[in-house]
CSV table of C-alpha atoms in Angstrom, one decimal:
chain,number,residue,atom,x,y,z
I,1,MET,CA,27.0,-14.4,-16.7
I,2,LEU,CA,24.4,-12.4,-14.7
I,3,LYS,CA,21.1,-11.5,-16.2
I,4,PRO,CA,20.9,-7.7,-16.7
I,5,VAL,CA,17.7,-6.3,-15.4
I,6,VAL,CA,18.5,-2.6,-15.1
I,7,LYS,CA,21.5,-2.0,-17.4
I,8,GLY,CA,24.4,0.3,-16.5
I,9,ARG,CA,27.4,1.2,-18.7
I,10,GLY,CA,31.0,0.3,-18.8
I,11,ARG,CA,33.3,-2.5,-17.6
I,12,VAL,CA,34.7,-2.0,-14.2
I,13,ARG,CA,36.8,-3.6,-11.5
I,14,ALA,CA,34.8,-3.9,-8.3
I,15,GLU,CA,34.7,-5.4,-4.9
I,16,VAL,CA,31.8,-7.8,-4.3
I,17,VAL,CA,30.1,-7.8,-0.9
I,18,ARG,CA,27.8,-10.7,-0.1
I,19,LEU,CA,24.8,-10.3,2.2
I,20,ASP,CA,23.4,-13.7,3.1
I,21,SER,CA,20.0,-12.6,4.5
I,22,PRO,CA,17.2,-10.7,2.8
I,23,VAL,CA,17.4,-7.0,3.6
I,24,SER,CA,15.2,-3.9,3.6
I,25,PHE,CA,16.4,-0.6,2.2
I,26,LEU,CA,14.4,1.1,4.9
I,27,GLY,CA,16.1,0.3,8.2
I,28,ASP,CA,19.1,-1.7,6.9
I,29,LEU,CA,20.6,0.9,4.5
I,30,ASN,CA,22.1,4.0,5.9
I,31,PRO,CA,22.1,6.6,3.1
I,32,GLU,CA,24.5,8.9,4.9
I,33,THR,CA,27.3,6.3,5.4
I,34,GLY,CA,26.6,3.7,2.7
I,35,ARG,CA,26.4,0.9,5.3
I,36,PHE,CA,24.0,-1.8,4.4
I,37,ALA,CA,23.2,-4.3,7.2
I,38,GLY,CA,26.3,-3.1,8.9
I,39,VAL,CA,28.6,-3.6,5.8
I,40,ASP,CA,30.1,-0.8,3.7
I,41,VAL,CA,28.6,-1.0,0.2
I,42,ALA,CA,29.3,2.4,-1.3
I,43,GLY,CA,30.9,2.0,-4.7
I,44,LYS,CA,30.8,-1.9,-4.4
I,45,VAL,CA,28.7,-4.6,-5.9
I,46,VAL,CA,26.2,-6.0,-3.4
I,47,SER,CA,25.0,-9.6,-3.9
I,48,LEU,CA,21.9,-10.4,-1.9
I,49,PRO,CA,19.1,-13.0,-1.9
I,50,TYR,CA,16.2,-10.5,-2.2
I,51,VAL,CA,14.9,-7.3,-0.6
I,52,ARG,CA,11.8,-7.1,1.5
I,53,GLY,CA,9.9,-4.4,3.4
I,54,SER,CA,8.4,-1.1,2.9
I,55,THR,CA,7.4,0.8,-0.3
I,56,VAL,CA,9.6,3.6,1.1
I,57,GLY,CA,12.6,1.5,0.1
I,58,PRO,CA,13.2,3.2,-3.3
I,59,TYR,CA,13.5,6.6,-1.6
I,60,VAL,CA,16.2,5.4,0.7
I,61,LEU,CA,18.4,4.0,-2.1
I,62,TRP,CA,17.8,7.2,-4.1
I,63,GLY,CA,18.9,9.2,-1.0
I,64,ALA,CA,22.1,7.1,-0.8
I,65,ALA,CA,22.8,7.6,-4.6
I,66,ARG,CA,22.4,11.4,-4.2
I,67,ARG,CA,25.0,11.3,-1.5
I,68,GLY,CA,27.4,9.1,-3.5
I,69,LYS,CA,26.9,6.3,-1.0
I,70,ALA,CA,24.9,3.8,-3.2
I,71,PRO,CA,26.3,0.5,-4.3
I,72,LEU,CA,27.9,0.4,-7.7
I,73,ALA,CA,25.5,-2.4,-8.7
I,74,ILE,CA,23.1,-4.8,-7.0
I,75,VAL,CA,22.9,-8.6,-7.8
I,76,ALA,CA,19.8,-10.3,-6.5
I,77,GLU,CA,18.6,-13.9,-6.6
I,78,LYS,CA,14.9,-12.9,-6.7
I,79,LEU,CA,13.4,-9.7,-8.1
I,80,ASP,CA,10.3,-7.7,-7.5
I,81,LEU,CA,8.8,-4.5,-8.7
I,82,MET,CA,10.0,-2.7,-5.6
I,83,LEU,CA,13.7,-3.6,-6.2
I,84,VAL,CA,13.5,-2.8,-9.9
I,85,SER,CA,11.8,0.6,-9.2
I,86,ALA,CA,14.4,1.4,-6.5
I,87,CYS,CA,17.4,0.6,-8.8
I,88,VAL,CA,15.9,2.5,-11.8
I,89,LEU,CA,15.1,5.5,-9.6
I,90,ALA,CA,18.5,5.6,-8.1
I,91,GLY,CA,20.4,4.8,-11.3
I,92,VAL,CA,21.9,1.6,-9.8
I,93,PRO,CA,22.4,-1.3,-12.3
I,94,LEU,CA,20.6,-4.4,-11.2
I,95,PHE,CA,21.3,-8.0,-12.2
I,96,GLN,CA,19.7,-11.3,-11.4
I,97,GLY,CA,22.0,-14.0,-10.1
I,98,ARG,CA,24.5,-14.4,-7.4
I,99,LEU,CA,28.2,-13.5,-6.8
I,100,GLU,CA,30.7,-14.7,-4.3
I,101,SER,CA,32.6,-12.1,-2.2
I,102,GLY,CA,35.9,-10.9,-3.8
I,103,CYS,CA,37.0,-8.9,-6.7
I,104,VAL,CA,35.4,-9.0,-10.2
I,105,TYR,CA,35.7,-7.3,-13.6
I,106,ILE,CA,32.1,-6.7,-14.5
I,107,ASP,CA,30.4,-5.4,-17.6
I,108,LEU,CA,27.6,-3.3,-16.2
I,109,GLU,CA,25.6,-3.5,-19.4
I,110,THR,CA,25.7,-7.3,-20.2
I,111,GLY,CA,26.3,-8.8,-16.7
I,112,ALA,CA,29.4,-10.7,-18.0
I,113,TYR,CA,32.1,-10.9,-15.3
I,114,ASP,CA,35.4,-12.5,-14.5
I,115,LYS,CA,37.2,-12.9,-11.2
I,116,CYS,CA,40.2,-10.6,-10.8
Q,1,MET,CA,14.3,15.4,-14.2
Q,2,SER,CA,10.7,16.5,-15.0
Q,3,ARG,CA,8.4,14.7,-17.5
Q,4,GLU,CA,11.3,13.3,-19.6
Q,5,TYR,CA,12.9,11.9,-16.4
Q,6,ALA,CA,9.6,10.3,-15.4
Q,7,ARG,CA,9.1,8.8,-18.9
Q,8,GLU,CA,12.6,7.4,-18.9
Q,9,VAL,CA,12.3,5.9,-15.4
Q,10,VAL,CA,8.9,4.3,-16.2
Q,11,LEU,CA,10.2,2.9,-19.5
Q,12,LYS,CA,13.3,1.5,-17.8
Q,13,ILE,CA,11.1,-0.2,-15.2
Q,14,ALA,CA,8.9,-1.5,-18.0
Q,15,ASP,CA,12.0,-2.9,-19.8
Q,16,ALA,CA,12.7,-4.9,-16.7
Q,17,VAL,CA,9.2,-6.1,-15.8
Q,18,SER,CA,7.0,-6.0,-18.9
Q,19,GLY,CA,9.3,-6.3,-21.9
Q,20,GLY,CA,9.2,-2.6,-22.4
Q,21,GLU,CA,5.4,-2.5,-22.8
Q,22,VAL,CA,3.4,0.3,-21.1
Q,23,VAL,CA,-0.3,1.2,-20.7
Q,24,PRO,CA,-1.7,4.7,-20.7
Q,25,VAL,CA,-3.6,5.5,-17.4
Q,26,GLU,CA,-6.7,7.6,-16.8
Q,27,THR,CA,-6.0,8.4,-13.1
Q,28,ALA,CA,-3.3,7.9,-10.5
Q,29,HIS,CA,-3.3,7.6,-6.7
Q,30,VAL,CA,0.0,8.0,-4.9
Q,31,SER,CA,1.1,6.4,-1.6
Q,32,GLY,CA,4.1,7.1,0.5
Q,33,VAL,CA,3.1,10.6,1.3
Q,34,SER,CA,3.2,10.4,5.1
Q,35,PHE,CA,6.4,11.9,6.6
Q,36,LEU,CA,6.3,9.1,9.1
Q,37,THR,CA,6.8,6.5,6.4
Q,38,VAL,CA,8.8,8.2,3.7
Q,39,GLY,CA,11.1,10.2,6.0
Q,40,GLU,CA,13.6,12.8,4.9
Q,41,TYR,CA,14.7,10.9,1.7
Q,42,GLY,CA,11.1,10.7,0.4
Q,43,VAL,CA,10.7,14.5,1.1
Q,44,GLU,CA,13.9,15.2,-0.8
Q,45,PHE,CA,12.8,13.1,-3.7
Q,46,LEU,CA,9.4,14.8,-4.0
Q,47,GLU,CA,10.9,18.3,-3.6
Q,48,HIS,CA,13.6,17.5,-6.2
Q,49,LEU,CA,11.0,16.2,-8.6
Q,50,ALA,CA,8.7,19.3,-8.0
Q,51,ALA,CA,11.6,21.7,-8.4
Q,52,SER,CA,12.5,20.1,-11.8
Q,53,GLY,CA,9.1,21.3,-13.1
Q,54,ALA,CA,7.5,17.8,-13.2
Q,55,ARG,CA,3.6,17.9,-13.3
Q,56,VAL,CA,1.1,15.1,-13.3
Q,57,SER,CA,-0.6,14.6,-16.6
Q,58,VAL,CA,-3.6,12.7,-15.3
Q,59,PHE,CA,-6.0,13.3,-12.3
Q,60,THR,CA,-3.9,12.2,-9.3
Q,61,THR,CA,-4.9,11.8,-5.7
Q,62,SER,CA,-2.8,11.2,-2.6
Q,63,ASN,CA,-3.0,8.8,0.3
Q,64,PRO,CA,-3.4,9.8,4.0
Q,65,ALA,CA,-0.7,11.9,5.6
Q,66,ALA,CA,1.0,11.9,9.0
Q,67,VAL,CA,-1.1,14.9,10.1
Q,68,ASP,CA,-4.9,15.2,9.8
Q,69,LEU,CA,-6.6,18.2,8.2
Q,70,ALA,CA,-8.2,19.6,11.4
Q,71,GLY,CA,-5.4,18.9,13.9
Q,72,VAL,CA,-7.3,16.3,15.9
Q,73,LEU,CA,-4.2,14.1,16.1
Q,74,GLY,CA,-1.2,15.7,17.8
Q,75,VAL,CA,2.2,15.2,16.2
Q,76,ASP,CA,5.6,16.8,17.0
Q,77,GLU,CA,6.9,19.8,15.1
Q,78,ALA,CA,9.5,17.8,13.1
Q,79,VAL,CA,6.8,15.6,11.7
Q,80,ALA,CA,4.4,18.5,11.0
Q,81,LYS,CA,7.2,20.4,9.2
Q,82,GLY,CA,8.2,17.4,7.1
Q,83,GLN,CA,4.6,16.8,6.2
Q,84,GLU,CA,4.2,20.4,5.2
Q,85,ARG,CA,7.1,20.1,2.8
Q,86,ILE,CA,5.6,16.9,1.2
Q,87,THR,CA,2.2,18.6,0.8
Q,88,LYS,CA,3.9,21.6,-0.9
Q,89,ALA,CA,5.8,19.5,-3.3
Q,90,LEU,CA,2.7,17.4,-4.2
Q,91,ARG,CA,0.6,20.5,-4.8
Q,92,ALA,CA,3.4,22.0,-7.0
Q,93,MET,CA,3.2,18.9,-9.1
Q,94,GLY,CA,-0.6,19.2,-9.4
Q,95,VAL,CA,-1.5,16.3,-7.1
Q,96,ASN,CA,-4.8,16.6,-5.4
Q,97,THR,CA,-4.0,16.6,-1.7
Q,98,PHE,CA,-7.2,15.2,-0.3
Q,99,PHE,CA,-5.1,12.6,1.6
Q,100,SER,CA,-7.6,9.8,1.4
Q,101,CYS,CA,-7.1,6.0,1.2
Q,102,THR,CA,-10.6,5.7,-0.3
Q,103,PRO,CA,-10.2,7.8,-3.5
Q,104,TYR,CA,-12.7,5.4,-5.2
Q,105,GLU,CA,-15.4,7.4,-3.3
Q,106,PHE,CA,-15.1,10.3,-5.7
Q,107,VAL,CA,-12.9,9.2,-8.5
Q,108,ILE,CA,-14.9,7.6,-11.3
Q,109,THR,CA,-13.1,4.4,-12.5
Q,110,ARG,CA,-15.0,2.8,-15.3
Q,111,GLN,CA,-14.9,-0.9,-16.2
Q,112,ARG,CA,-11.8,-2.0,-18.0
Q,113,THR,CA,-10.0,1.3,-17.9
Q,114,PHE,CA,-6.4,1.6,-16.7
Q,115,HIS,CA,-5.2,3.3,-13.5
Q,116,ALA,CA,-1.9,3.8,-11.7
Q,117,TRP,CA,-2.8,3.4,-8.1
Q,118,ALA,CA,-0.5,2.7,-5.2
Q,119,GLU,CA,-2.7,2.0,-2.1
Q,120,SER,CA,-3.4,-1.6,-1.9
Q,121,ASN,CA,-6.9,-1.4,-0.4
Q,122,ALA,CA,-8.0,1.1,-3.0
Q,123,ILE,CA,-6.5,-0.9,-5.9
Q,124,THR,CA,-8.2,-4.1,-4.7
Q,125,TYR,CA,-11.5,-2.2,-4.3
Q,126,ILE,CA,-11.6,-0.9,-7.9
Q,127,ASN,CA,-10.3,-4.1,-9.3
Q,128,THR,CA,-12.8,-6.3,-7.5
Q,129,PHE,CA,-15.9,-4.2,-7.3
Q,130,ARG,CA,-15.6,-2.2,-10.5
Q,131,ASP,CA,-13.4,-4.3,-12.7
Q,132,ALA,CA,-11.3,-1.1,-13.3
Q,133,TRP,CA,-7.7,-2.2,-13.7
Q,134,SER,CA,-4.7,-1.3,-11.6
Q,135,ASP,CA,-1.7,-3.2,-10.5
Q,136,LYS,CA,0.0,-2.6,-7.1
Q,137,ASN,CA,2.5,0.1,-8.1
Q,138,PRO,CA,5.1,1.2,-5.6
Q,139,GLY,CA,4.5,4.8,-4.4
Q,140,PRO,CA,7.2,6.5,-6.5
Q,141,LEU,CA,6.2,4.5,-9.6
Q,142,ALA,CA,2.6,5.6,-9.3
Q,143,LEU,CA,3.7,9.2,-9.1
Q,144,LEU,CA,6.2,8.9,-12.0
Q,145,GLY,CA,3.4,7.1,-14.0
Q,146,ALA,CA,1.1,10.0,-13.2
Q,147,ILE,CA,3.6,12.4,-14.6
Q,148,ALA,CA,4.5,10.2,-17.7
Q,149,GLY,CA,0.9,9.2,-18.2
Q,150,PHE,CA,1.6,5.5,-18.4
Q,151,VAL,CA,2.9,2.6,-16.3
Q,152,PRO,CA,4.5,-0.8,-17.2
Q,153,LYS,CA,2.0,-3.2,-18.7
Q,154,THR,CA,2.3,-5.9,-16.0
Q,155,PRO,CA,0.0,-8.9,-16.1
Q,156,LEU,CA,-2.9,-7.3,-14.1
Q,157,TYR,CA,-3.3,-4.8,-17.0
Q,158,THR,CA,-4.2,-7.7,-19.3
Q,159,LEU,CA,-7.2,-10.1,-19.3
Q,160,GLU,CA,-4.8,-13.1,-19.4
Q,161,GLY,CA,-3.2,-11.9,-16.2
Q,162,ARG,CA,-6.6,-11.6,-14.5
Q,163,ARG,CA,-7.6,-15.2,-15.2
Q,164,PRO,CA,-8.9,-16.7,-12.0
Q,165,THR,CA,-6.7,-19.5,-10.7
Q,166,VAL,CA,-8.1,-20.4,-7.3
Q,167,LEU,CA,-11.8,-21.2,-6.4
Q,168,VAL,CA,-12.8,-20.0,-3.0
Q,169,GLU,CA,-16.0,-21.2,-1.4
Q,170,VAL,CA,-17.2,-19.1,1.5
Q,171,GLU,CA,-19.6,-20.9,3.8
Q,172,ALA,CA,-20.2,-18.1,6.2
Q,173,GLY,CA,-22.2,-14.9,6.2
Q,174,PRO,CA,-23.7,-12.4,5.5
Q,175,LEU,CA,-20.4,-10.9,6.6
Q,176,GLY,CA,-20.1,-7.6,8.5
Q,177,PRO,CA,-16.9,-5.5,8.3
Q,178,LEU,CA,-14.8,-7.6,10.7
Q,179,GLU,CA,-15.9,-10.9,9.2
Q,180,ALA,CA,-15.4,-9.6,5.7
Q,181,GLY,CA,-11.9,-8.6,6.7
Q,182,ALA,CA,-11.3,-12.0,8.2
Q,183,VAL,CA,-12.3,-13.8,5.0
Q,184,GLY,CA,-10.0,-11.5,3.0
Q,185,ALA,CA,-7.1,-12.1,5.4
Q,186,LEU,CA,-7.7,-15.9,5.3
Q,187,MET,CA,-7.8,-15.9,1.5
Q,188,GLY,CA,-4.6,-13.9,1.5
Q,189,GLU,CA,-2.8,-16.2,4.0
Q,190,GLN,CA,-3.9,-19.4,2.3
Q,191,ILE,CA,-3.5,-18.4,-1.4
Q,192,GLY,CA,-0.7,-15.8,-1.3
Q,193,SER,CA,-0.6,-15.1,-5.0
Q,194,GLY,CA,-2.8,-15.8,-8.0
Q,195,VAL,CA,-6.4,-14.6,-8.8
Q,196,PRO,CA,-9.1,-15.9,-6.5
Q,197,TYR,CA,-12.7,-16.5,-7.7
Q,198,VAL,CA,-15.0,-16.2,-4.7
Q,199,ARG,CA,-18.3,-18.0,-4.5
Q,200,GLY,CA,-20.8,-17.5,-1.7
Q,201,LEU,CA,-19.4,-14.1,-0.5
Q,202,SER,CA,-22.3,-12.1,1.0
Q,203,LEU,CA,-21.2,-8.7,2.4
Q,204,THR,CA,-23.6,-6.6,4.5
Q,205,GLY,CA,-22.7,-3.2,3.0
Q,206,GLU,CA,-20.0,-0.7,2.0
Q,207,GLY,CA,-18.1,-1.0,5.3
Q,208,ALA,CA,-17.7,-4.8,4.6
Q,209,ARG,CA,-16.6,-4.3,1.0
Q,210,ARG,CA,-13.9,-1.9,2.2
Q,211,GLU,CA,-12.6,-4.2,4.9
Q,212,PHE,CA,-12.6,-7.2,2.5
Q,213,ALA,CA,-10.5,-5.4,-0.1
Q,214,ALA,CA,-8.1,-4.0,2.6
Q,215,ALA,CA,-7.5,-7.3,4.3
Q,216,LEU,CA,-7.1,-9.4,1.2
Q,217,SER,CA,-4.3,-7.1,0.0
Q,218,THR,CA,-2.7,-6.6,3.4
Q,219,TYR,CA,-2.3,-10.4,4.1
Q,220,SER,CA,-1.1,-11.2,0.6
Q,221,ALA,CA,0.4,-9.8,-2.6
Q,222,MET,CA,-3.0,-10.1,-4.3
Q,223,VAL,CA,-5.0,-7.0,-5.3
Q,224,PHE,CA,-7.8,-8.5,-7.3
Q,225,ALA,CA,-10.5,-11.1,-6.6
Q,226,VAL,CA,-13.5,-12.0,-8.7
Q,227,VAL,CA,-16.6,-12.1,-6.5
Q,228,GLU,CA,-19.4,-14.2,-8.1
Q,229,GLY,CA,-22.4,-12.1,-8.9
Q,230,VAL,CA,-20.7,-8.9,-7.8
Q,231,THR,CA,-17.6,-8.1,-9.8
Q,232,PRO,CA,-18.6,-6.7,-13.2
Q,233,ASN,CA,-17.9,-9.2,-16.0
Q,234,TRP,CA,-17.7,-12.1,-13.4
Q,235,LYS,CA,-19.3,-14.5,-15.9
Q,236,GLU,CA,-16.5,-13.8,-18.4
Q,237,TYR,CA,-13.9,-14.4,-15.7
Q,238,LEU,CA,-15.6,-17.7,-14.8
Q,239,GLU,CA,-15.5,-18.7,-18.4
Q,240,ILE,CA,-11.7,-18.2,-18.7
Q,241,ALA,CA,-10.9,-19.5,-15.2
Q,242,ASP,CA,-8.2,-22.1,-14.9
Q,243,PHE,CA,-8.6,-23.4,-11.3
Q,244,ARG,CA,-5.6,-25.1,-10.0
Q,245,GLU,CA,-6.6,-25.0,-6.4
Q,246,LYS,CA,-9.8,-24.9,-4.3
Q,247,ILE,CA,-10.2,-23.7,-0.8
Q,248,ARG,CA,-13.2,-23.4,1.6
Q,249,ILE,CA,-13.7,-20.9,4.3
Q,250,SER,CA,-16.2,-21.6,7.1
Q,251,GLN,CA,-17.7,-19.7,10.0
Q,252,GLY,CA,-15.1,-21.3,12.4
Q,253,ASP,CA,-12.2,-20.0,10.3
Q,254,VAL,CA,-13.5,-16.5,10.6
Q,255,ALA,CA,-13.8,-16.7,14.4
Q,256,LYS,CA,-10.1,-17.3,14.8
Q,257,PHE,CA,-9.5,-13.6,14.2
Q,258,LEU,CA,-11.6,-12.5,17.2
Q,259,ARG,CA,-10.0,-11.9,20.5
Q,260,ASN,CA,-11.3,-10.9,23.9
Q,261,ASP,CA,-8.2,-11.1,26.1
Q,262,GLU,CA,-7.3,-7.4,26.4
Q,263,THR,CA,-9.0,-4.2,27.4
Q,264,PRO,CA,-8.3,-1.4,25.0
Q,265,ASP,CA,-7.8,2.3,26.0
Q,266,VAL,CA,-9.3,3.5,22.7
Q,267,VAL,CA,-11.6,2.3,20.0
Q,268,TYR,CA,-10.8,2.9,16.3
Q,269,PHE,CA,-12.9,2.7,13.2
Q,270,GLY,CA,-12.1,3.8,9.7
Q,271,CYS,CA,-9.3,1.8,8.2
Q,272,PRO,CA,-9.9,2.1,5.3
Q,273,PHE,CA,-11.6,5.4,5.8
Q,274,ALA,CA,-15.2,5.0,7.2
Q,275,ASP,CA,-18.1,5.5,4.8
Q,276,VAL,CA,-20.9,7.9,5.9
Q,277,ASP,CA,-23.2,5.1,7.0
Q,278,SER,CA,-20.5,3.7,9.3
Q,279,VAL,CA,-19.9,7.1,10.9
Q,280,LEU,CA,-23.6,7.7,11.4
Q,281,TRP,CA,-24.1,4.3,13.0
Q,282,VAL,CA,-21.5,5.1,15.6
Q,283,LEU,CA,-23.1,8.5,16.3
Q,284,ALA,CA,-26.5,7.0,16.6
Q,285,GLU,CA,-25.2,4.4,19.1
Q,286,VAL,CA,-23.4,6.9,21.3
Q,287,LYS,CA,-26.5,9.1,21.3
Q,288,LYS,CA,-28.5,6.2,22.6
Q,289,ARG,CA,-26.0,5.0,25.1
Q,290,GLY,CA,-24.4,8.3,26.4
Q,291,VAL,CA,-20.7,9.3,26.6
Q,292,PRO,CA,-18.4,6.3,26.4
Q,293,LYS,CA,-15.7,5.8,29.0
Q,294,ARG,CA,-13.0,5.3,26.4
Q,295,PRO,CA,-12.5,7.6,23.4
Q,296,ILE,CA,-13.6,6.5,20.0
Q,297,TYR,CA,-11.5,7.6,17.0
Q,298,ILE,CA,-12.9,7.6,13.5
Q,299,SER,CA,-10.9,8.4,10.4
Q,300,THR,CA,-13.0,9.2,7.3
Q,301,SER,CA,-12.5,10.8,3.9
Q,302,PRO,CA,-12.6,14.5,3.3
Q,303,GLY,CA,-15.8,14.1,1.4
Q,304,VAL,CA,-17.6,12.4,4.3
Q,305,TYR,CA,-16.1,14.8,6.8
Q,306,GLY,CA,-17.6,17.6,4.8
Q,307,ILE,CA,-21.0,16.0,4.6
Q,308,LEU,CA,-21.0,15.5,8.4
Q,309,GLY,CA,-20.6,19.2,9.0
Q,310,ARG,CA,-21.5,20.2,12.5
Q,311,LEU,CA,-22.0,16.6,13.5
Q,312,VAL,CA,-18.2,16.5,14.0
Q,313,GLU,CA,-18.3,19.0,16.8
Q,314,GLU,CA,-21.3,17.2,18.3
Q,315,ALA,CA,-19.5,13.9,18.2
Q,316,GLU,CA,-16.6,15.5,20.2
Q,317,ARG,CA,-19.0,16.0,23.1
Q,318,TYR,CA,-19.6,12.2,23.1
Q,319,ASN,CA,-15.9,11.5,23.2
Q,320,VAL,CA,-16.0,10.5,19.5
Q,321,HIS,CA,-13.1,12.1,17.6
Q,322,ILE,CA,-13.7,12.2,13.8
Q,323,PHE,CA,-10.8,13.3,11.6
Q,324,THR,CA,-9.7,13.2,8.0
Q,325,GLY,CA,-6.6,13.3,5.9
Q,326,SER,CA,-4.7,10.9,8.2
Q,327,CYS,CA,-5.3,7.6,10.0
Q,328,LEU,CA,-3.9,5.6,12.9
Q,329,VAL,CA,-1.8,3.5,10.6
Q,330,VAL,CA,0.3,6.4,9.3
Q,331,SER,CA,0.2,9.0,12.1
Q,332,PRO,CA,2.7,8.9,15.0
Q,333,HIS,CA,-0.2,10.0,17.3
Q,334,THR,CA,-1.0,6.2,17.6
Q,335,ARG,CA,2.0,5.8,19.9
Q,336,LYS,CA,0.1,7.7,22.6
Q,337,PHE,CA,-2.2,4.6,23.0
Q,338,ARG,CA,-1.5,1.3,24.7
Q,339,THR,CA,-4.1,-1.0,23.1
Q,340,ILE,CA,-6.5,-0.2,20.3
Q,341,ALA,CA,-9.8,-2.1,19.6
Q,342,THR,CA,-10.7,-2.1,16.0
Q,343,ASP,CA,-12.8,-3.8,13.4
Q,344,SER,CA,-10.1,-3.4,10.7
Q,345,LEU,CA,-7.8,-6.3,10.1
Q,346,LYS,CA,-5.5,-4.0,8.1
Q,347,ALA,CA,-5.1,-1.9,11.2
Q,348,VAL,CA,-4.6,-5.1,13.3
Q,349,TYR,CA,-1.7,-6.0,10.9
Q,350,TYR,CA,0.1,-2.7,10.7
Q,351,ILE,CA,-0.4,-0.9,14.0
Q,352,PRO,CA,1.7,-3.3,16.1
Q,353,ARG,CA,4.4,-3.4,13.4
Q,354,LEU,CA,4.6,0.3,12.8
Q,355,HIS,CA,4.0,1.6,16.2
Q,356,GLY,CA,4.5,-1.2,18.7
Q,357,VAL,CA,0.9,-0.6,20.0
Q,358,GLY,CA,-1.4,-3.5,21.0
Q,359,VAL,CA,-4.6,-4.3,19.1
Q,360,VAL,CA,-7.9,-6.1,19.8
Q,361,PRO,CA,-9.8,-7.2,16.7
Q,362,CYS,CA,-13.5,-7.1,17.4
Q,363,ARG,CA,-16.8,-6.9,15.6
Q,364,ARG,CA,-18.1,-3.4,15.2
Q,365,GLU,CA,-20.8,-3.8,17.9
Q,366,ARG,CA,-18.3,-5.5,20.3
Q,367,CYS,CA,-15.7,-2.7,19.7
Q,368,LEU,CA,-18.4,-0.2,20.7
Q,369,ASP,CA,-19.2,-2.2,23.8
Q,370,LEU,CA,-15.5,-2.1,24.7
Q,371,ALA,CA,-15.7,1.7,24.7
Q,372,TYR,CA,-18.2,1.5,27.5
Q,373,ALA,CA,-16.6,-1.5,29.4
């Protein structure tokens, strides 16, 4: 069970992408292509340790969401006001915890999940 | 979008960070308004918000932009156009586009009132020297908070969250701007988080206060320190203090920030924006000593710039370039330089990281000497 921080809605089947190093929305996320640190994350669940970097970060995630290139949800081990603001602004559900790569059925409201 | 959207977003953020609690704010100060830092996506966001009819509901000021108000700094057309779009969107939302990182110069922030500010040096200044309360809100949150009229009630908006946790004893001083910045940076590096209570801090004047606040918040996540005998209500803070750590800062620690190994091609004062006394000090020095070999750049607030009047033109004849509305941290103009001498430890931190340009930290007097060297 993941701890829901910014709740979404619905239970969905999704692919999980693991990023093992902390990332910055500014510089690492390309809002035009949906590639995050070189990996395609559009429509997928991204599991990452934490985000770092500029206060501009929320704008970049918002830009990706406007283009339909944002992740379906973000799972982070550590949270801060920047990451929370970015997810709320962009409408991307946020959970605290950690997922392995692969396929999950995930409840975007409660954070309950099962492997496919 | 609009006001409803802003309320919803702030409440959602509050759900995640403060159990849904919010505090009403009296003023706001938004950051992330330079095209250089927010880029195309920031512009789009601001334009979208403005087009939706969103308007700020409290007095709101803005941080420095990529372009200065009188065109002293040269930037390319793409940056100038992007900046123009940002300015237009901010004005449409009712934001005061003074583009200053020292809004505390003209915004009255009374003790124990709440504010949604998003520029770390300014937040630290009002928290520390006025006991007016603001947390470090990310740029978009400060703006949405300004529209909604409230922000999440994070610990810094409560007395409990402001309880001092670290005792700092400063055995150096009185501290000029550079040394004050060094003490702030050392505290930041050594403590990292928590609330410092500082004993023995003697600052020479307004320039030193600004540099202390700026450096503390640049080198750590902290935006509040209680300075004994200076911070309003410091006695109350001492009474509720719960010291878990104690550190000492001596003259020798301060000296580690000074460097003499490089020759700059330009000298820069005014990060945060220079107060009127600091500008007048530079002008008096150059009048005594003649035209310096290397240019001196001074960024200052629109208010001080206005007070200076014709002195700005006179300064140009002495190779002193005074400008307002922007600074060498957020303007791409900085990339035209190789090495910058400055008394600001905030500039020392950001300029190499944002622009790849070298820096020489120096005391104000020494920085000036370097302009003549």
